[in-house]
Structure formats: structure tokens, C-alpha cells
């Protein structure tokens, strides 16, 4: 009896089919965020304007400086991650822009290297307009800016991004999520909370009304809210309520970033509510430590519960799982590998939950039994199922991959 066969029987006695769990896990891609590879720097040659709204802390050596290095690092991480991946790309990672056009004029041709790379690897892509780190975002406002010319620039960048996404989708035969996040907000209490929000709604209307024609079926629009940011402590224009209402009205995907709420709020609890009202969910799996610190995802209860809600709600077909963390203080290949494997483990644990028994206990009002099932199921031999997943995807098991990171650091990263 192998450990996996033993686990299979044990789970079966709890009403759980480990083979079904493994095949769902194997069919669920995780969108690997390119920005962990270089601390959200990007490849634009221009000024490198301040006020990014995304703060990576740390200066671990060896970060990727160009397309060649970033793709090499992504391939190394992917070699340690079992199961399908996509690439979550930001517009600042533009590769083929010799003329240096500004962000409002980017097209799919400026991303030809990524398109070819993804095609070769069989990966899907997700895309993000970059509404930060630019001279026209230096005062902290973009789509809600009071200056119509600045607003127009960011509207055009977002329209360009939707077209790029659709172009990727068509080329890869795989729909692309375009996620809009903006940093707009104020450090201190604003006098007028309404006008910027009204302008943001108007800008989004303009962005979404741009016709993508035949290609539109390859693009899925998403919007991402936030509670606060550094320097934007008192007011965020694109708040949760703002985007929940907007996404419901326009039938958009809603992005829930695990770090974008009050630390005691349960993001897991929001999922069944929002998916009654919006067609699709984008998760930004992240880990806030005291604030939206974007730490590497661990196998903590909040991550587990988020994925649990997605699975037991039957929402997996309507959910896109993306990662959003950037730790510049540790080896970046390790960061990707740990965070992605943990997201996959959280998904596996959700797929292995004894849901039929839990619901039965709940329906018979046996809440003590329900709690016992929840707690006892934590020690079921799910590690053997995870090992089996790693084996079937020809990737190292837990405890057996870090030496590859060390070798890569020695041979490649330390030479940068
Ligand atoms: C910022 C948002 C956003 C970014 C990425 C880089 O708070 O979470 O998703 O992290 O777009
Ligand atoms: Zn995010």
C-alpha cells in the first residue's frame, strides 16, 4: 500500500474522491505574477517616476533586469511548481518598443516577445494596465484626476490594455483577464469624496465602451478595489463599495485582493456574496502582515478559507486565481515557488474537504459534529495527495526543491 493509496481510502471513508480532487487541481491554472521577479520595476526605459503605489521592500541580490532574465527566472520557478500556470503581466513589462511610445499608444506588437514566449510554453496570459510609476501619475491620481487631459491619457492606456489583452487571447486561443487597479486617493481627509469617484465611474464607462470588435470575446474585464495604501491612508477612490457596485452594474469580474481589506475582515466570506451579483471573480492571492504588505502567501487559514469558499460554492469555473505578492528581501524564485505551491495546496485542501458530511451535519443541526469534522479533517493525510500531485506533474515534493533554488542562485542570480 503506497501512502497515496492509503490516503485515497481514508478520504473515501470521509466521502471524498481524491482522484476527482487531483484532476480538478490539475485543470486549474494559477496566474503567476511577473512582478515578483523584479520588485514591480518593469522594463520601461523612461524616467522611472515616483509614487508607484506599490512598495516592494528589501534588496535581495539577483533581480531580473530584462526580458531574458525574467523569463529565465520564471522558467526556473515553473520547474518547481506542479500544475498549470498562466503569466500575469503588467504593461510596464513592455518588450518590443524601440520607438518608446507612451503607455496610451501601446499595442500587442509591443508585446510580441511575451506572446511568442507564452505560445511556446502553452501558457495563458493575464494583463494589467500600469496606472502608476509614471509622470502623469506622480500626484497620485489617474482615472479620477481632475485634469481631463491626464484622465484621457489613463483612459487611453486602459483601452490599449484591453486591446492588447484581446490580442494575446486570440493569439493564444485562451481568454485574458484585464485587471484595472489604480492608486488614486489622498493621505488626509478629503473635502470632497464624491467628485473623484464620479470621475472614475465616467472614465471606466469610457474605457469599457471602446469597441474591441470580433476580438472582444478574448478579453475579460476586471476591477480591483483597495482600502488604503501608503500615502493614501484616508481615502481611496476605488473602494470596495465603489467597484462592487460598478462591477455588478456592468457585469464585470471583481478582483478581491487578500490584502485590500481591514485585517480582521474575512475575504473568504465575501465570495458567496459577490458571486451572487457579479459574473466572475479574480483573486489576488496575497498575504498582508498588519497592512497590505504583499508578503509571500503561506498556507494560512485565510488563504485556505478563500479557496474553500470558491470550491464549495461551485465557483471555480467563474474564478480566476492570480497571485499578487512581492517580497524583495528573499530569493525571488523561492518567493514565487512558496507562494504558488501554497495557493495550490490551499486549493487541494478545499477540494479534499469532507463537504457532504459537513453539510449533512449542518442540515441536521448537529453543530458539534460539524465543528469536529472541520477540525478532524485538518489531520487527514492530504500531504500524500499533494505528493502524488507533484509526482504526476514531475515536480519535486516538499522538502526536495530548495536545493534547486540554491544552485540557480549560485550559477545564475549571483552573477547579475
Ligand atoms: C496594488 C494592487 C495591484 C498591484 C499589482 C502590481 O495594491 O494589489 O494588484 O499589486 O497590479
Ligand atoms: Zn492586487
PDB file of C-alpha atoms in Angstrom, residues 145-308:
ATOM      1  CA  UNK A 145      -7.754  63.019 -11.947  1.00  0.00           C
ATOM      2  CA  UNK A 146      -9.355  66.465 -12.012  1.00  0.00           C
ATOM      3  CA  UNK A 147      -7.432  67.300 -15.211  1.00  0.00           C
ATOM      4  CA  UNK A 148      -9.339  65.875 -18.188  1.00  0.00           C
ATOM      5  CA  UNK A 149      -6.150  65.546 -20.266  1.00  0.00           C
ATOM      6  CA  UNK A 150      -4.496  63.375 -17.641  1.00  0.00           C
ATOM      7  CA  UNK A 151      -7.662  61.356 -17.266  1.00  0.00           C
ATOM      8  CA  UNK A 152      -7.735  60.900 -21.030  1.00  0.00           C
ATOM      9  CA  UNK A 153      -4.170  59.539 -21.035  1.00  0.00           C
ATOM     10  CA  UNK A 154      -5.069  56.846 -18.496  1.00  0.00           C
ATOM     11  CA  UNK A 155      -8.368  56.047 -20.224  1.00  0.00           C
ATOM     12  CA  UNK A 156      -6.423  55.509 -23.429  1.00  0.00           C
ATOM     13  CA  UNK A 157      -3.866  53.355 -21.631  1.00  0.00           C
ATOM     14  CA  UNK A 158      -6.653  51.177 -20.242  1.00  0.00           C
ATOM     15  CA  UNK A 159      -8.310  50.889 -23.650  1.00  0.00           C
ATOM     16  CA  UNK A 160      -4.937  49.996 -25.171  1.00  0.00           C
ATOM     17  CA  UNK A 161      -4.528  47.364 -22.442  1.00  0.00           C
ATOM     18  CA  UNK A 162      -7.893  45.782 -23.211  1.00  0.00           C
ATOM     19  CA  UNK A 163      -6.921  45.573 -26.882  1.00  0.00           C
ATOM     20  CA  UNK A 164      -3.532  44.065 -26.006  1.00  0.00           C
ATOM     21  CA  UNK A 165      -5.274  41.530 -23.783  1.00  0.00           C
ATOM     22  CA  UNK A 166      -7.688  40.599 -26.546  1.00  0.00           C
ATOM     23  CA  UNK A 167      -4.747  40.254 -28.923  1.00  0.00           C
ATOM     24  CA  UNK A 168      -2.978  37.916 -26.520  1.00  0.00           C
ATOM     25  CA  UNK A 169      -6.201  35.975 -26.061  1.00  0.00           C
ATOM     26  CA  UNK A 170      -6.714  35.464 -29.746  1.00  0.00           C
ATOM     27  CA  UNK A 171      -3.084  34.547 -30.396  1.00  0.00           C
ATOM     28  CA  UNK A 172      -3.040  32.046 -27.542  1.00  0.00           C
ATOM     29  CA  UNK A 173      -6.594  30.802 -28.055  1.00  0.00           C
ATOM     30  CA  UNK A 174      -7.151  31.472 -24.384  1.00  0.00           C
ATOM     31  CA  UNK A 175      -9.143  34.371 -22.863  1.00  0.00           C
ATOM     32  CA  UNK A 176      -7.231  37.022 -20.924  1.00  0.00           C
ATOM     33  CA  UNK A 177      -8.304  38.860 -17.780  1.00  0.00           C
ATOM     34  CA  UNK A 178      -7.569  42.597 -17.913  1.00  0.00           C
ATOM     35  CA  UNK A 179      -7.469  43.882 -14.357  1.00  0.00           C
ATOM     36  CA  UNK A 180      -7.733  47.594 -13.655  1.00  0.00           C
ATOM     37  CA  UNK A 181      -6.216  48.831 -10.423  1.00  0.00           C
ATOM     38  CA  UNK A 182      -5.460  52.484  -9.787  1.00  0.00           C
ATOM     39  CA  UNK A 183      -3.660  54.091  -6.829  1.00  0.00           C
ATOM     40  CA  UNK A 184      -5.901  57.194  -6.641  1.00  0.00           C
ATOM     41  CA  UNK A 185      -6.565  58.591  -3.203  1.00  0.00           C
ATOM     42  CA  UNK A 186      -5.435  61.013  -0.533  1.00  0.00           C
ATOM     43  CA  UNK A 187      -3.193  60.978   2.509  1.00  0.00           C
ATOM     44  CA  UNK A 188      -5.519  63.055   4.620  1.00  0.00           C
ATOM     45  CA  UNK A 189      -9.233  63.534   4.925  1.00  0.00           C
ATOM     46  CA  UNK A 190     -10.555  64.869   1.633  1.00  0.00           C
ATOM     47  CA  UNK A 191     -13.090  67.654   1.437  1.00  0.00           C
ATOM     48  CA  UNK A 192     -14.840  66.032  -1.484  1.00  0.00           C
ATOM     49  CA  UNK A 193     -15.102  62.249  -1.624  1.00  0.00           C
ATOM     50  CA  UNK A 194     -17.703  62.234  -4.325  1.00  0.00           C
ATOM     51  CA  UNK A 195     -16.227  64.054  -7.334  1.00  0.00           C
ATOM     52  CA  UNK A 196     -13.197  61.774  -7.859  1.00  0.00           C
ATOM     53  CA  UNK A 197     -15.476  58.737  -7.660  1.00  0.00           C
ATOM     54  CA  UNK A 198     -17.870  60.241 -10.179  1.00  0.00           C
ATOM     55  CA  UNK A 199     -14.918  60.911 -12.483  1.00  0.00           C
ATOM     56  CA  UNK A 200     -13.634  57.356 -12.011  1.00  0.00           C
ATOM     57  CA  UNK A 201     -17.040  55.965 -12.991  1.00  0.00           C
ATOM     58  CA  UNK A 202     -17.055  58.185 -16.053  1.00  0.00           C
ATOM     59  CA  UNK A 203     -13.539  57.099 -17.031  1.00  0.00           C
ATOM     60  CA  UNK A 204     -14.453  53.444 -16.620  1.00  0.00           C
ATOM     61  CA  UNK A 205     -17.536  53.994 -18.771  1.00  0.00           C
ATOM     62  CA  UNK A 206     -15.279  55.421 -21.488  1.00  0.00           C
ATOM     63  CA  UNK A 207     -12.806  52.537 -21.171  1.00  0.00           C
ATOM     64  CA  UNK A 208     -15.489  49.869 -21.382  1.00  0.00           C
ATOM     65  CA  UNK A 209     -17.360  51.479 -24.220  1.00  0.00           C
ATOM     66  CA  UNK A 210     -14.337  51.166 -26.518  1.00  0.00           C
ATOM     67  CA  UNK A 211     -15.346  48.523 -29.013  1.00  0.00           C
ATOM     68  CA  UNK A 212     -12.923  45.600 -29.293  1.00  0.00           C
ATOM     69  CA  UNK A 213     -14.910  44.181 -32.187  1.00  0.00           C
ATOM     70  CA  UNK A 214     -14.538  40.499 -33.003  1.00  0.00           C
ATOM     71  CA  UNK A 215     -11.694  40.233 -30.530  1.00  0.00           C
ATOM     72  CA  UNK A 216     -13.794  41.215 -27.525  1.00  0.00           C
ATOM     73  CA  UNK A 217     -14.579  37.603 -26.706  1.00  0.00           C
ATOM     74  CA  UNK A 218     -10.940  37.102 -25.749  1.00  0.00           C
ATOM     75  CA  UNK A 219     -10.978  39.797 -23.082  1.00  0.00           C
ATOM     76  CA  UNK A 220     -12.467  39.621 -19.575  1.00  0.00           C
ATOM     77  CA  UNK A 221     -12.620  42.964 -17.759  1.00  0.00           C
ATOM     78  CA  UNK A 222     -11.931  43.041 -14.026  1.00  0.00           C
ATOM     79  CA  UNK A 223     -11.694  45.858 -11.470  1.00  0.00           C
ATOM     80  CA  UNK A 224      -9.728  45.795  -8.204  1.00  0.00           C
ATOM     81  CA  UNK A 225     -10.606  47.734  -5.074  1.00  0.00           C
ATOM     82  CA  UNK A 226      -8.400  48.730  -2.185  1.00  0.00           C
ATOM     83  CA  UNK A 227      -8.892  50.028   1.326  1.00  0.00           C
ATOM     84  CA  UNK A 228      -5.787  52.187   1.627  1.00  0.00           C
ATOM     85  CA  UNK A 229      -2.164  52.473   0.604  1.00  0.00           C
ATOM     86  CA  UNK A 230       0.992  54.135   1.836  1.00  0.00           C
ATOM     87  CA  UNK A 231       0.417  57.854   1.431  1.00  0.00           C
ATOM     88  CA  UNK A 232      -3.229  57.125   0.672  1.00  0.00           C
ATOM     89  CA  UNK A 233      -4.359  56.347   4.187  1.00  0.00           C
ATOM     90  CA  UNK A 234      -7.538  58.377   4.409  1.00  0.00           C
ATOM     91  CA  UNK A 235      -9.347  57.964   1.143  1.00  0.00           C
ATOM     92  CA  UNK A 236      -9.149  55.531  -1.761  1.00  0.00           C
ATOM     93  CA  UNK A 237     -11.254  56.493  -4.743  1.00  0.00           C
ATOM     94  CA  UNK A 238     -11.675  52.908  -5.959  1.00  0.00           C
ATOM     95  CA  UNK A 239     -13.021  51.441  -2.746  1.00  0.00           C
ATOM     96  CA  UNK A 240     -14.700  48.055  -2.348  1.00  0.00           C
ATOM     97  CA  UNK A 241     -18.191  49.520  -2.394  1.00  0.00           C
ATOM     98  CA  UNK A 242     -17.366  51.566  -5.466  1.00  0.00           C
ATOM     99  CA  UNK A 243     -16.176  48.621  -7.510  1.00  0.00           C
ATOM    100  CA  UNK A 244     -18.678  46.099  -6.179  1.00  0.00           C
ATOM    101  CA  UNK A 245     -21.473  48.376  -7.318  1.00  0.00           C
ATOM    102  CA  UNK A 246     -19.775  49.142 -10.607  1.00  0.00           C
ATOM    103  CA  UNK A 247     -18.936  45.512 -11.402  1.00  0.00           C
ATOM    104  CA  UNK A 248     -22.476  44.421 -10.584  1.00  0.00           C
ATOM    105  CA  UNK A 249     -23.944  47.143 -12.772  1.00  0.00           C
ATOM    106  CA  UNK A 250     -21.666  46.395 -15.723  1.00  0.00           C
ATOM    107  CA  UNK A 251     -21.366  42.624 -15.247  1.00  0.00           C
ATOM    108  CA  UNK A 252     -17.576  42.753 -14.812  1.00  0.00           C
ATOM    109  CA  UNK A 253     -15.260  40.440 -12.952  1.00  0.00           C
ATOM    110  CA  UNK A 254     -14.493  41.706  -9.453  1.00  0.00           C
ATOM    111  CA  UNK A 255     -10.977  41.342  -8.124  1.00  0.00           C
ATOM    112  CA  UNK A 256     -10.626  40.615  -4.417  1.00  0.00           C
ATOM    113  CA  UNK A 257      -7.054  41.115  -3.251  1.00  0.00           C
ATOM    114  CA  UNK A 258      -6.448  39.354   0.064  1.00  0.00           C
ATOM    115  CA  UNK A 259      -4.553  42.388   1.392  1.00  0.00           C
ATOM    116  CA  UNK A 260      -7.033  45.068   0.463  1.00  0.00           C
ATOM    117  CA  UNK A 261      -9.404  44.954   3.404  1.00  0.00           C
ATOM    118  CA  UNK A 262      -9.318  45.616   7.124  1.00  0.00           C
ATOM    119  CA  UNK A 263      -7.066  42.948   8.648  1.00  0.00           C
ATOM    120  CA  UNK A 264      -9.927  41.427  10.633  1.00  0.00           C
ATOM    121  CA  UNK A 265     -12.270  41.237   7.650  1.00  0.00           C
ATOM    122  CA  UNK A 266     -12.766  37.828   6.053  1.00  0.00           C
ATOM    123  CA  UNK A 267     -12.230  37.925   2.311  1.00  0.00           C
ATOM    124  CA  UNK A 268     -13.496  34.336   2.177  1.00  0.00           C
ATOM    125  CA  UNK A 269     -16.861  35.474   3.471  1.00  0.00           C
ATOM    126  CA  UNK A 270     -17.245  37.976   0.626  1.00  0.00           C
ATOM    127  CA  UNK A 271     -17.040  35.383  -2.132  1.00  0.00           C
ATOM    128  CA  UNK A 272     -20.522  33.889  -1.890  1.00  0.00           C
ATOM    129  CA  UNK A 273     -21.984  37.384  -1.640  1.00  0.00           C
ATOM    130  CA  UNK A 274     -20.235  38.955  -4.593  1.00  0.00           C
ATOM    131  CA  UNK A 275     -20.698  35.974  -6.895  1.00  0.00           C
ATOM    132  CA  UNK A 276     -24.444  36.276  -6.483  1.00  0.00           C
ATOM    133  CA  UNK A 277     -24.128  39.661  -8.155  1.00  0.00           C
ATOM    134  CA  UNK A 278     -21.095  39.657 -10.460  1.00  0.00           C
ATOM    135  CA  UNK A 279     -20.371  37.106 -13.176  1.00  0.00           C
ATOM    136  CA  UNK A 280     -16.745  36.366 -12.364  1.00  0.00           C
ATOM    137  CA  UNK A 281     -14.198  36.623  -9.591  1.00  0.00           C
ATOM    138  CA  UNK A 282     -10.497  37.371  -9.820  1.00  0.00           C
ATOM    139  CA  UNK A 283      -8.498  36.518  -6.734  1.00  0.00           C
ATOM    140  CA  UNK A 284      -5.275  38.285  -5.939  1.00  0.00           C
ATOM    141  CA  UNK A 285      -3.839  35.769  -3.528  1.00  0.00           C
ATOM    142  CA  UNK A 286      -1.527  37.656  -1.220  1.00  0.00           C
ATOM    143  CA  UNK A 287      -0.702  37.945   2.483  1.00  0.00           C
ATOM    144  CA  UNK A 288      -0.995  41.187   4.344  1.00  0.00           C
ATOM    145  CA  UNK A 289       1.003  41.424   7.559  1.00  0.00           C
ATOM    146  CA  UNK A 290      -0.589  44.231   9.596  1.00  0.00           C
ATOM    147  CA  UNK A 291      -1.199  46.122   6.351  1.00  0.00           C
ATOM    148  CA  UNK A 292      -1.292  45.424   2.625  1.00  0.00           C
ATOM    149  CA  UNK A 293       2.327  44.319   2.785  1.00  0.00           C
ATOM    150  CA  UNK A 294       2.168  41.776  -0.046  1.00  0.00           C
ATOM    151  CA  UNK A 295       4.084  39.067   1.814  1.00  0.00           C
ATOM    152  CA  UNK A 296       4.568  35.663   0.188  1.00  0.00           C
ATOM    153  CA  UNK A 297       1.465  33.505   0.538  1.00  0.00           C
ATOM    154  CA  UNK A 298       1.619  30.915   3.306  1.00  0.00           C
ATOM    155  CA  UNK A 299      -0.783  28.079   3.961  1.00  0.00           C
ATOM    156  CA  UNK A 300      -2.690  30.145   6.491  1.00  0.00           C
ATOM    157  CA  UNK A 301      -6.332  29.900   7.422  1.00  0.00           C
ATOM    158  CA  UNK A 302      -7.404  32.955   5.444  1.00  0.00           C
ATOM    159  CA  UNK A 303      -5.930  31.599   2.199  1.00  0.00           C
ATOM    160  CA  UNK A 304      -7.419  28.165   2.873  1.00  0.00           C
ATOM    161  CA  UNK A 305     -10.833  29.599   3.622  1.00  0.00           C
ATOM    162  CA  UNK A 306     -10.806  31.747   0.481  1.00  0.00           C
ATOM    163  CA  UNK A 307     -10.169  28.763  -1.745  1.00  0.00           C
ATOM    164  CA  UNK A 308     -12.594  26.676   0.299  1.00  0.00           C
TER     165      UNK A 308
END
